[in-house]
Amino acid sequence: MFTPEEYATVLRRADGLGVPVAEYIRRAATVPAEGRPEPCHAADARRGAPVPPVELGARGTPALRRFLDTLAAAAEPGEWVPGDQESASSGR
């Protein structure tokens, strides 16, 4: 899904934050645009640190765009998605 260069970039950022690559991607894909945290500039990155914003515009990473498109296509309306509090509370 990622080119070697794209994966190296993602791996470097995830390592810098002290999180696994899968967690870095999950956080980047699930943080709404208006709720994105600012990049963490702390010298001592720790587990649970916020993931920097991901550029989704025309200059964004093609692999990330493909990944997000795949997630959007896989989620069907009314389907429960982990972390979806509204669906969980309504019993859907």
XYZ file of C-alpha atoms in Angstrom:
92
model
C 0.000 0.000 0.000
C 2.882 2.384 0.755
C 5.911 2.959 -1.410
C 9.218 2.275 0.392
C 9.809 6.038 0.739
C 6.308 6.676 2.125
C 6.629 3.805 4.598
C 10.030 5.066 5.739
C 8.490 8.480 6.435
C 5.552 6.989 8.347
C 7.887 4.693 10.311
C 10.191 7.604 11.195
C 7.264 9.723 12.442
C 5.740 6.831 14.407
C 9.118 6.028 16.008
C 9.571 9.694 16.896
C 6.248 9.601 18.767
C 6.937 6.221 20.344
C 3.913 4.509 18.790
C 3.622 1.534 16.416
C 3.043 2.310 12.726
C -0.506 0.881 12.846
C -1.394 3.158 15.787
C 0.113 6.187 14.016
C -1.981 5.481 10.898
C -5.120 4.809 12.953
C -4.773 8.115 14.799
C -3.986 10.046 11.625
C -7.046 8.569 9.912
C -9.481 9.098 12.793
C -8.687 12.630 13.999
C -11.228 15.066 12.491
C -9.670 18.009 10.624
C -11.014 20.592 13.104
C -9.782 18.574 16.097
C -6.230 17.914 14.926
C -3.624 18.530 17.587
C -0.572 20.601 16.814
C 2.615 18.610 16.153
C 4.334 17.486 19.317
C 7.688 19.223 19.650
C 8.637 17.650 22.987
C 12.107 16.164 23.073
C 10.890 13.184 25.081
C 8.162 11.668 22.881
C 6.073 9.171 24.803
C 3.433 6.573 24.054
C 0.084 8.282 23.630
C 1.553 11.476 22.178
C -0.659 13.217 19.604
C -0.040 12.372 15.961
C 0.905 15.387 13.826
C -1.638 16.515 11.219
C -1.571 14.749 7.877
C -1.820 16.787 4.701
C -4.742 15.462 2.653
C -4.734 18.056 -0.125
C -3.294 17.761 -3.613
C 0.235 17.630 -2.144
C -0.739 14.892 0.329
C 0.661 11.371 0.306
C -1.006 9.193 -2.366
C -0.749 6.065 -0.206
C -2.530 7.760 2.682
C -5.273 8.949 0.317
C -5.692 5.357 -0.996
C -5.752 4.053 2.584
C -8.425 6.545 3.666
C -10.487 5.860 0.528
C -10.320 2.136 1.311
C -11.526 2.761 4.863
C -14.372 4.958 3.655
C -15.473 2.391 1.059
C -15.305 -0.469 3.594
C -17.533 1.236 6.185
C -21.184 0.767 5.291
C -23.883 3.099 6.683
C -25.200 1.880 10.009
C -22.238 -0.434 10.534
C -20.649 -0.180 13.970
C -17.112 1.150 13.854
C -14.810 0.736 16.894
C -14.617 4.078 18.682
C -17.978 5.222 17.308
C -19.639 6.228 20.571
C -22.947 7.254 18.992
C -23.473 3.839 17.363
C -22.426 2.040 20.537
C -24.817 4.025 22.740
C -27.761 3.645 20.354
C -27.305 -0.131 20.185
C -26.849 -0.290 16.413
